[in-house]
Tab-separated table of C-alpha atoms in Angstrom:
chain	number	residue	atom	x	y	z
H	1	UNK	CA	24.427	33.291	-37.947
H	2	UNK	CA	25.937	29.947	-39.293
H	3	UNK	CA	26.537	28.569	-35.649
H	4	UNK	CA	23.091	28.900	-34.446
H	5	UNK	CA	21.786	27.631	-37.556
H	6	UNK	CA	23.817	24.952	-37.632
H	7	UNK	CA	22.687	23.820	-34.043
H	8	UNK	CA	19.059	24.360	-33.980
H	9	UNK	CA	18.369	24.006	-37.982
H	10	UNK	CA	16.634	27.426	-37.883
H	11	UNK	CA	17.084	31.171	-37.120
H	12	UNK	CA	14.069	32.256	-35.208
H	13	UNK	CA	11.070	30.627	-33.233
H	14	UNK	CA	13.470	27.825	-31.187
H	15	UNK	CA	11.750	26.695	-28.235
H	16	UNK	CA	14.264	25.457	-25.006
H	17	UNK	CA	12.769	23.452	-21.712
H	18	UNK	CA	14.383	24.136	-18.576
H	19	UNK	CA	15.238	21.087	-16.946
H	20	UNK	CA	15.745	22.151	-13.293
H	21	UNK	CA	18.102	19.655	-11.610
H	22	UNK	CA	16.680	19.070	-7.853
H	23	UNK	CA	18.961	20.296	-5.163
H	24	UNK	CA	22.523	19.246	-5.598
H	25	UNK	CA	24.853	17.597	-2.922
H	26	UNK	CA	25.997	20.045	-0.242
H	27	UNK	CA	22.890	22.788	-0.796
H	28	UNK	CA	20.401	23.307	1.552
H	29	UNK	CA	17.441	21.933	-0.048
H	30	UNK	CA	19.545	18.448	-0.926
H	31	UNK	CA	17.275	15.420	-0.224
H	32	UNK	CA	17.605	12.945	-2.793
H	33	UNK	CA	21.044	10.612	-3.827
H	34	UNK	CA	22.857	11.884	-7.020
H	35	UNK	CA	21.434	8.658	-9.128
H	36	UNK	CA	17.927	9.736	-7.894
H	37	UNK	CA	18.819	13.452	-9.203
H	38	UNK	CA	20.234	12.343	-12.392
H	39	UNK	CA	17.276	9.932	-13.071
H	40	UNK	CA	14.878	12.931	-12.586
H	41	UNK	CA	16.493	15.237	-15.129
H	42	UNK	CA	16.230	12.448	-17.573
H	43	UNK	CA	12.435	11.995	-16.993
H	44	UNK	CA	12.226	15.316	-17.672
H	45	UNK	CA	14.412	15.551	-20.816
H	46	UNK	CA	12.075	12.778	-22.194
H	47	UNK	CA	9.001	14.106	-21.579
H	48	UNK	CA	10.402	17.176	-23.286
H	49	UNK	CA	11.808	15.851	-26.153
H	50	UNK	CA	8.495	13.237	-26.824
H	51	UNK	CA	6.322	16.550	-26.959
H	52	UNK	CA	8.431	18.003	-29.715
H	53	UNK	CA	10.867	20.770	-27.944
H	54	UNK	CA	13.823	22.261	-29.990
H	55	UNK	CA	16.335	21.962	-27.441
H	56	UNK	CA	17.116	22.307	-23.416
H	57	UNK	CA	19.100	23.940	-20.591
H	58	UNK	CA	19.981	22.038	-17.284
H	59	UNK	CA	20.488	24.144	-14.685
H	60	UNK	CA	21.015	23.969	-10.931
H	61	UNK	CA	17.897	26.265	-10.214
H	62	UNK	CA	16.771	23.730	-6.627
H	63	UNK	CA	20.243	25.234	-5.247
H	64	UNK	CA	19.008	27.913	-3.502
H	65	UNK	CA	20.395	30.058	-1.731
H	66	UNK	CA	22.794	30.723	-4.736
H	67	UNK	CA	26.405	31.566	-4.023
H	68	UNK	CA	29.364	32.594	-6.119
H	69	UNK	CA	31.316	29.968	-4.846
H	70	UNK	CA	30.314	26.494	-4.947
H	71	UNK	CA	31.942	23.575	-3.855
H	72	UNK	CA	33.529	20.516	-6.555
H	73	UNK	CA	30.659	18.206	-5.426
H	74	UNK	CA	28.462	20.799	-7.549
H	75	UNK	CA	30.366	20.577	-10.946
H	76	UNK	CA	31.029	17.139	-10.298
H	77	UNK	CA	27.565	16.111	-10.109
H	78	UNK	CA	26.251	18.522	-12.726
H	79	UNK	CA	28.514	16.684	-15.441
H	80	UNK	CA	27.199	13.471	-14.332
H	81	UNK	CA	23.615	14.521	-14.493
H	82	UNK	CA	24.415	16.266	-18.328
H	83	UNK	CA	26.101	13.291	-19.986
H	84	UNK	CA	23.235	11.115	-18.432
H	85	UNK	CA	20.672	13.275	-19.816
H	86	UNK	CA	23.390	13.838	-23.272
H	87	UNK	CA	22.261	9.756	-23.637
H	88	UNK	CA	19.262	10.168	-22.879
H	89	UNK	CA	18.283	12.303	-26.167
H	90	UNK	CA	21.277	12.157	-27.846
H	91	UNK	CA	20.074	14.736	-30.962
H	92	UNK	CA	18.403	16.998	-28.676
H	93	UNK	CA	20.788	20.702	-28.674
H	94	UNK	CA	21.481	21.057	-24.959
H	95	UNK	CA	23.167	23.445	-22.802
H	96	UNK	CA	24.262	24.110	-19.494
H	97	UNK	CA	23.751	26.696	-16.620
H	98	UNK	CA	25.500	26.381	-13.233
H	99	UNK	CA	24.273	29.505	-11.097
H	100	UNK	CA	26.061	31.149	-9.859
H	101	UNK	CA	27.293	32.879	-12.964
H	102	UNK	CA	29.685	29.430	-12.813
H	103	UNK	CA	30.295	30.299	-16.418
H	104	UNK	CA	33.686	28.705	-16.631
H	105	UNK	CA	32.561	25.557	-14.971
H	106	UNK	CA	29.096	24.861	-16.989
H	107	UNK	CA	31.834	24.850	-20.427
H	108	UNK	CA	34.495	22.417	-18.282
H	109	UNK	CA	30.963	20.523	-17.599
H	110	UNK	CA	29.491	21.200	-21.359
H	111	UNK	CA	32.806	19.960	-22.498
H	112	UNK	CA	32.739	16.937	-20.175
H	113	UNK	CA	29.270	15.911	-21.286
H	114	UNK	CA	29.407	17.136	-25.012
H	115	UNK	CA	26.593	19.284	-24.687
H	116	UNK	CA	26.560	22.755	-26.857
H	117	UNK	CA	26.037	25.646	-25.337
H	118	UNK	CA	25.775	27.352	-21.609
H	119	UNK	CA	24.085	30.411	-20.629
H	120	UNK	CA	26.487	32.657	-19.232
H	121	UNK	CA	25.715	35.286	-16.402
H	122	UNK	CA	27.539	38.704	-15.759
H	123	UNK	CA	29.495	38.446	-19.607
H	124	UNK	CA	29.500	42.104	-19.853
H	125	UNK	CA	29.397	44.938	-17.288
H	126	UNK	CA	29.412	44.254	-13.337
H	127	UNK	CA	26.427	44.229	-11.614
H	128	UNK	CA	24.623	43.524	-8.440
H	129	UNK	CA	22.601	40.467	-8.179
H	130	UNK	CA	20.626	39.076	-4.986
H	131	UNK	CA	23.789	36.782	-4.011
H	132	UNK	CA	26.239	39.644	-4.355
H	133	UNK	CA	28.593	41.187	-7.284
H	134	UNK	CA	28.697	39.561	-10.488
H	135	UNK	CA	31.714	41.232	-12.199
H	136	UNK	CA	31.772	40.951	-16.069
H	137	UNK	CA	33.979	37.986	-17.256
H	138	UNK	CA	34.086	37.705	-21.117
H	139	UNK	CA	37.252	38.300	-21.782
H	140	UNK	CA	38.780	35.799	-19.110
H	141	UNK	CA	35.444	33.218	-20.282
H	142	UNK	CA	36.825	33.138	-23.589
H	143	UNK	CA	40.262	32.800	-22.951
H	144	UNK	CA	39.217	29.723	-21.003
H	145	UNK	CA	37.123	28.318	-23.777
H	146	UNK	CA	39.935	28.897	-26.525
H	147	UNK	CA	42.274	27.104	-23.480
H	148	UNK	CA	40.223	23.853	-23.157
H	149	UNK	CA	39.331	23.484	-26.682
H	150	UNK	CA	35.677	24.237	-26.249
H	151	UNK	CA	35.010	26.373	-29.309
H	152	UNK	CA	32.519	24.469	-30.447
H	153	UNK	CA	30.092	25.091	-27.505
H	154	UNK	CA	28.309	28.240	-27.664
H	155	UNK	CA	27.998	30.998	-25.145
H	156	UNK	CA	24.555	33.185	-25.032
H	157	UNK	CA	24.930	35.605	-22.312
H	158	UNK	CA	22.370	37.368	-20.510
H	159	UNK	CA	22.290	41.586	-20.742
H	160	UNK	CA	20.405	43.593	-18.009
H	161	UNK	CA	19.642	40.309	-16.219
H	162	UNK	CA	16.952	39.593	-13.965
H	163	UNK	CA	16.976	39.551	-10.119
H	164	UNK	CA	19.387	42.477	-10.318
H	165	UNK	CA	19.654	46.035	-9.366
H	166	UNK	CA	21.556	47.665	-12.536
H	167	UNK	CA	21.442	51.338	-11.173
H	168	UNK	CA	25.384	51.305	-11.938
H	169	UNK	CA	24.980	51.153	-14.871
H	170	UNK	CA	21.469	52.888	-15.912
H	171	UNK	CA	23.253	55.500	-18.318
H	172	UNK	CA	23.560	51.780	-20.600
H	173	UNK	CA	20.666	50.977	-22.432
H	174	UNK	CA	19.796	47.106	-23.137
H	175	UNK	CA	20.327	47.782	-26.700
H	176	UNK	CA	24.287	49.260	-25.941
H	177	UNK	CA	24.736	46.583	-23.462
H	178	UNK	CA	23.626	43.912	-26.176
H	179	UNK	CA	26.103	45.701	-28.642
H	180	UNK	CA	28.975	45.689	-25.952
H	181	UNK	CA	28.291	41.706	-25.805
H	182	UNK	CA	28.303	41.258	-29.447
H	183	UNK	CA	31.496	43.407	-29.462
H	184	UNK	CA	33.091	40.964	-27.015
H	185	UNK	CA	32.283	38.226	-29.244
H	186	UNK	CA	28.962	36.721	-27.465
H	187	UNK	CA	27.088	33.984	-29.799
H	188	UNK	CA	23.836	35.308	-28.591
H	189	UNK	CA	21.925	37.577	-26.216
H	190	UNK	CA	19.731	36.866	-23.583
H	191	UNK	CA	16.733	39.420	-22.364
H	192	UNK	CA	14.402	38.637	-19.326
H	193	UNK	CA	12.120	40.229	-17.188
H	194	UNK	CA	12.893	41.597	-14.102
H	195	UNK	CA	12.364	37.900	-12.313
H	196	UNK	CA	11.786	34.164	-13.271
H	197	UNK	CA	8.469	33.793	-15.118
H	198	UNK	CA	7.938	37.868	-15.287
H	199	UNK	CA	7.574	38.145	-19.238
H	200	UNK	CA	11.079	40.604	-21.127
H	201	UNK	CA	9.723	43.317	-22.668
H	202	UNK	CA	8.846	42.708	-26.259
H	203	UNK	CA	10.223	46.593	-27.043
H	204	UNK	CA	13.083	45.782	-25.720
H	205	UNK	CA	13.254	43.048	-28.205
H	206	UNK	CA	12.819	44.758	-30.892
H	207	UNK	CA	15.371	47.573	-29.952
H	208	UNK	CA	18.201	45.161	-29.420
H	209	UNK	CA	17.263	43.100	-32.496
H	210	UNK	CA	17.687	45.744	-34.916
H	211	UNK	CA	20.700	46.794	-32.712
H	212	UNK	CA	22.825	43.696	-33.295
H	213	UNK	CA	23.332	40.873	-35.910
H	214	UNK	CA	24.116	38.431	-33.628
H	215	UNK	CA	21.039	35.542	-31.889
H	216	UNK	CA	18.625	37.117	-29.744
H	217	UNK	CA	17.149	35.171	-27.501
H	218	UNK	CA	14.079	35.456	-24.618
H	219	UNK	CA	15.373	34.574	-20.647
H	220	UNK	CA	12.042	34.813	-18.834
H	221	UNK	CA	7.953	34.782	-18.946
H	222	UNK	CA	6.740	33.178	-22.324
H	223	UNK	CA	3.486	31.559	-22.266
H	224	UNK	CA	1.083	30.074	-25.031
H	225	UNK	CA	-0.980	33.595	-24.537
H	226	UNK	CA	1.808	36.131	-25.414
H	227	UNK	CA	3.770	33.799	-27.692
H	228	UNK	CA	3.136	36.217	-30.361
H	229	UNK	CA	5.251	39.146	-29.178
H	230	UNK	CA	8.510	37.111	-29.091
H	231	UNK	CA	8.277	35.423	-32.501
H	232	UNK	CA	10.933	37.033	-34.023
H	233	UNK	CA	13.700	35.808	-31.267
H	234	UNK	CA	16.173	33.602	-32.026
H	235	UNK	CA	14.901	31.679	-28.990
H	236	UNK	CA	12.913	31.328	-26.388
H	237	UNK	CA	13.956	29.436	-23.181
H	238	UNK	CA	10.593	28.689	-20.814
H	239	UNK	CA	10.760	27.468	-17.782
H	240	UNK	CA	8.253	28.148	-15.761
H	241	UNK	CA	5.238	28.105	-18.460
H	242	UNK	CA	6.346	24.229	-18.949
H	243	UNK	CA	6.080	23.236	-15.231
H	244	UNK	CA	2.423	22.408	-13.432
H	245	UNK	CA	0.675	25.152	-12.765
H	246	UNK	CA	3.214	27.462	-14.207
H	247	UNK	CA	5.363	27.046	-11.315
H	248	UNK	CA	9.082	26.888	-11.782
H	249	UNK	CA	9.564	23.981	-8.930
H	250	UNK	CA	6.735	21.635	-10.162
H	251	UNK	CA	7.388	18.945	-12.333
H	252	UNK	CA	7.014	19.154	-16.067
H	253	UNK	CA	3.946	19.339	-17.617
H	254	UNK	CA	3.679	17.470	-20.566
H	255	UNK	CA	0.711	17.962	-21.827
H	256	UNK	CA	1.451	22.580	-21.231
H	257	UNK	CA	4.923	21.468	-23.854
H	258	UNK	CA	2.792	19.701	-26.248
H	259	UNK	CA	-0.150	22.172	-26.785
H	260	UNK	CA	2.768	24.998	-26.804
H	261	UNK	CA	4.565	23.199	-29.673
H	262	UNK	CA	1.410	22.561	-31.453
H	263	UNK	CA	0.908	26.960	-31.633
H	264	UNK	CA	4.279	27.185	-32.173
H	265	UNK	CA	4.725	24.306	-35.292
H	266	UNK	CA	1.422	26.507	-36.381
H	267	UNK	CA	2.885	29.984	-36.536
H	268	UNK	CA	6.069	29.093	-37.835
H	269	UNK	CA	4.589	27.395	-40.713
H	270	UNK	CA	2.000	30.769	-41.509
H	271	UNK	CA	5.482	32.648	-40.744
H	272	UNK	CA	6.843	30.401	-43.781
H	273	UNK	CA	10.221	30.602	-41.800
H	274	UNK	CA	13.127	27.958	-42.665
């Protein structure tokens, strides 16, 4: 896959921080002045990008509840956090999430702040989540992309995703539903557990990589212990492993990104991958 080689320099073993903005304008748990949130992300992204990660995602995680339908002051303030933290490592891949499943917003905002990629929720087949329908949107997402002249950026979309009830459609297996996103053109897969920090099953990995050619990456629960299993992703994007005490809404820990990249620089090199 030229485009994700092209990005990250290397097919398999990429490691991506989380960088959860605190709560944006408007949301409940709001408490700090955009230049305040916009100077945190790019403490973050430097304390990320000193220890040696591959690449990052900002997302609105503090925004909690989540809702389907968030106000201008969100996307607004996400593009001015991105191109802040765009300067801040200016190398650095990064991409974008806006929950929720603001897919068409996080490429206006990627596009905005020349980042390179989002995560995208809901691409293929509807499904319940905990704030309500997500219906699946790829073939309006990238429509819009082709529209704005975002080609460039990259959309890895999330299949079965976590915090979700997918009795609808549990006649699909993870490895169809990865083939029905390849199918409609995704540029990479994304498999979690069943919640934030609760580790994707590394069968499940295996299934859907021999299922499609296109990047598959891990969503949810990789640690320094069980590294091992989820070697041969494209990707793995940790959030919660990187924070103090393993908790999603601490602050980074640097020290947790630096010993991880130290095992990882390790096994790729035994791995003799590119």
């Amino acid at each position: 896959n030229m485009k994700f080689l092209n990005l990250f320099g290397r097919l398999k073993s990429i490691v991506i921080g989380m960088v959860h903005v605190k709560a944006l304008p408007g949301t409940p748990l709001n408490n700090l002045a955009v230049a305040e949130i916009t100077e945190a992300a790019c403490r973050e992204a430097e304390l990320y990008s000193d220890a040696g990660i591959d690449g990052l995602i900002i997302e609105n995680m503090h925004d909690l509840p989540y809702t389907t339908t968030a106000g201008p002051e969100v996307y607004a303030t996400m593009t001015a956090v991105c191109t802040a933290v765009r300067q801040t490592c200016p190398t650095l891949p990064i991409g974008a999430q806006i929950l929720t499943a603001a897919n068409r917003e996080a490429l206006a905002v990627a596009l905005a702040s020349g980042l390179d990629f989002i995560r995208a929720e809901g691409f293929v087949f509807s499904h319940v989540a905990d704030e309500g329908l997500l219906n699946a949107c790829a073939g309006d997402l990238l429509r819009y992309r082709k529209q704005i002249g975002a080609e460039h950026i990259q959309i890895f979309t999330d299949i079965k995703k976590k915090h979700s009830s997918h009795a609808l459609t549990s006649d699909v297996s993870v490895a169809e539903t990865a083939k029905a996103a390849e199918f409609f053109l995704s540029d990479g897969v994304i498999l979690t557990g069943t919640a934030t920090g609760i580790q994707a099953d590394p069968e499940d990995l295996r299934e859907v990589g021999q299922a499609v050619r296109i990047p598959v990456l891990i969503g949810s629960g990789v640690t320094h212990e069980n590294v091992e299993h989820y070697l041969e992703a494209s990707a793995m994007i940790i959030g919660s492993y990187f924070k103090k005490g393993g908790f999603w809404a601490n602050s980074v820990d640097p020290e947790r990104v630096r010993k991880f990249m130290g095992k990882m620089n390790k096994l790729r090199t035994t791995a003799g991958s590119g």
